[in-house]
Structure formats: structure tokens, C-alpha cells
């Protein structure tokens, strides 16, 4: 994709209104197609309501293709990136910086929601009719859940998006083993690198269908959620959506500025439309991994950083989940007539939000465990469970979008920490040069 500067060298200067606007349309026409599909789908969902579900299969087709793609893409991208690192020290620095930034952004998100709730007093006077849940999912002990987070008992289970952290651990170890055996590992390293290129190209092919698929899926999503936005649950909707949008715009602008100054802001917002549209339409951070990797490539995030952080972030970095955890806790406190805004409850709430956003999110049934943790830690009855489950359903699309896009902002900040303020000017992929990640219109 040529830059505006290149275009000016190739043709005489023309008025901005014609040449610059045309350049923008050429450079970003495909992300705009995706965004248009989502907007049209939302309008269809609002107009036809639950009847819009008739076109959901067209969206499910796209979602299924993305989930089919994501497992081999994550394996090949992570294992090839680790195999190409010059030393284990580099990997350790990436992971250490990543965890630090994930924790800081999660705490910031929690504080933002606490401040919004305190200022708006949105939970005052909330009354919700409670029913005892009929079936409570059996999730086993926390020890069993932690073990199943990082390992599985059969290789075939690795090949599933449901065990993403186990897949990531497996891919990292494969990459380390490949780099450790020296010359004997070079053919396999080349295979891993080739596989990464193949599935990145696979992504660009599937993305041709994204405007239609996301539009259909989003139409059904809006049609289904419309009936749930009633009664006191409207308050959760009216609080979370504006806060999530404000956080999305302001926090990510700040993070991209800290990472790369004004140039970082421009690069971030110029390339984030695809991951935003996919995560918003699918309510899945995992489904947004391919688009996030493509965006990171165009932004200039070093290959080893983006191909490590984006897949891991899709499972354990959940700023949107931290926002929602605070909302759920405050909502329950209001329902049961208790005061959430005390120093002790707030500190515990931040800790719970951080656990829900970084630890529980990566555990199988982690969302459910996080909700149970909220209820048991504060001593709420089991009848409170459906309340926060409904809240989670209503606010899931924007929460997922904040989660997914936050991975990209975090990868930029890690690049700033590790490679200095001039990281955007450094040659990318110095260890192994992957094929250019083409957008569908350039394929």
C-alpha cells in the first residue's frame, strides 16, 4: 500500500479536496466497506428486530471460517516468531513488558468505570426481580481449571479455539525447541515461517466476505438484544456503552501517543477499523486475531512483538471485561441495598476486575467463574447470578471491542518499551522476513 508521500512523487500536486480525498478512499476503501456492512446490519436489526435472525446464517458462515482459521494462524505465527528470536532474553522481555502493561491498563479501565458510576449515580434505586437459577454449571476446583488453562490431556484438544492458552503455550515451546537445536531446526523453522505466511494470506482471502458476513451477523445481534434492553437493565446499557466508547477513543489515543507520539496516533487510528468491526460484530476477541495481526503489520509493530502479544492478549487482556466487572459488582450492590463506594469494596472490586480481565478470561468457563467469584466474594445469593449474566449479554459487543483493540494498543506500547521511541522507524522482521500482509483489495 503506497503512502501519500509516494503518491505525491508520482503525480503532480492537485487540490486537496480531490487528490487527498481520493487517496484516503483508495487506501481505506476495504475497511470502509466493512464498517458500512456493520452499520447497514445494525440498521436492519433495529428495523426488523428478531426477524433479522433470518440472515444470521450468512454471518455464521464468516464467523465459522474465522474460527477455523485462527488455530493454525496462532500456532504458526507464535511458533515462527519465537523460533526467529535471537535469544530467550528477548522473549522474556516481551512477556514481562506485556504483563505489566496488561495489568496497568486493566486497573485504569476499572478506575474509569468506578468514577463514571460514582459521578452518574446510575445504580441508585435499582430494583430487579430475582429468580433462583435452575442449572448451575459445574466448573470443578480452581486448581483443575488452572491446569486445564495451560495444558490439555490429548493433542487433538490443542486444535481448538476453546483451549487457546494451551495452544499458545504449546506454540511457544515449539518455537523455543526449534531455535535451541541450531542448524537441525532451520528446515522446521522455514516450515513454520511458511505456514505463517500461508495463513496470513488465507486471512486476506476470507476478508473479501467480511462486509457481507459481519453485516448479517450484526443485524441478527442487534435484533436479538433489542428485547433485553428493558427495565432497570437499560441503566447498565446507558452507563456501559458511553463509558466504553469514551474509553475506546480517549484511552487508546493516549496509549498510542505514549507509544509513538502523533505518528503513533495516526498509525493506530488509520489501521484499527478492521479489528474494531470484526470484534464488534462477532463479540469475539479470538475472531479478531487475524485482523489485529494485519493491523499490527501495517502500523509497524515488530513481528515478534505483535505475533506474541495479539494472540495472548485475545485470551488474557480484557480491558472491556474489567469495565464490565466493575459495573456488575456495583449493580449487585445496588440491588441488595449495599454501598459499593467504600475504600475496601472499591479495592476488592478492582482486584476482582483485574482477575476477571487477565486470569479468569483465559480459563475454560472463565467468564462464568468470574461471575461466581463476584457473588461468593461479596456474599451475594445464587439468585444474583442471572442478573449479572443478563448484564454481560447486553454489554458484550462493546466490551469485546475494547478487549480486542486494546491488544493492539498494548503491542505498540511494548514496542516503545523494548525498542525505544524510534521503534516505528526500525526495519521490521529483522530475524525472519515474512511475506507482506496484503489487504484483500491488494491481493
PDB file of C-alpha atoms in Angstrom, residues 22 25-26 62 79 88 97 124 137 148 190 253 260 299 302 308 313 319 325 344 379 388 399 405 412:
ATOM      1  CA  UNK A  22      -9.270  10.119  -3.390  1.00  0.00           C
ATOM      2  CA  UNK A  25     -10.652   6.311  -0.332  1.00  0.00           C
ATOM      3  CA  UNK A  26      -8.089   4.172  -2.168  1.00  0.00           C
ATOM      4  CA  UNK A  62     -17.989 -15.869   8.122  1.00  0.00           C
ATOM      5  CA  UNK A  79       5.982 -20.582  16.968  1.00  0.00           C
ATOM      6  CA  UNK A  88      15.318 -16.183  25.045  1.00  0.00           C
ATOM      7  CA  UNK A  97       6.510  -5.885  29.482  1.00  0.00           C
ATOM      8  CA  UNK A 124     -29.210   4.253  42.681  1.00  0.00           C
ATOM      9  CA  UNK A 137     -22.669 -25.119  35.634  1.00  0.00           C
ATOM     10  CA  UNK A 148      -6.683 -27.098  32.025  1.00  0.00           C
ATOM     11  CA  UNK A 190      11.322 -22.380   7.496  1.00  0.00           C
ATOM     12  CA  UNK A 253      -5.498   7.674  21.732  1.00  0.00           C
ATOM     13  CA  UNK A 260       4.625   6.663  19.136  1.00  0.00           C
ATOM     14  CA  UNK A 299       1.252   0.021  11.935  1.00  0.00           C
ATOM     15  CA  UNK A 302       7.798  -5.580  15.222  1.00  0.00           C
ATOM     16  CA  UNK A 308       3.259 -12.846  20.603  1.00  0.00           C
ATOM     17  CA  UNK A 313      -3.924 -10.690  24.592  1.00  0.00           C
ATOM     18  CA  UNK A 319      -9.929  -4.066  29.493  1.00  0.00           C
ATOM     19  CA  UNK A 325     -16.834  -6.468  36.077  1.00  0.00           C
ATOM     20  CA  UNK A 344     -12.492  -1.574  50.946  1.00  0.00           C
ATOM     21  CA  UNK A 379     -21.665 -12.887  49.850  1.00  0.00           C
ATOM     22  CA  UNK A 388     -25.030 -10.286  36.015  1.00  0.00           C
ATOM     23  CA  UNK A 399     -16.699  -4.979  25.880  1.00  0.00           C
ATOM     24  CA  UNK A 405      -8.457  -3.194  20.151  1.00  0.00           C
ATOM     25  CA  UNK A 412       2.537  -0.654  20.418  1.00  0.00           C
TER      26      UNK A 412
END
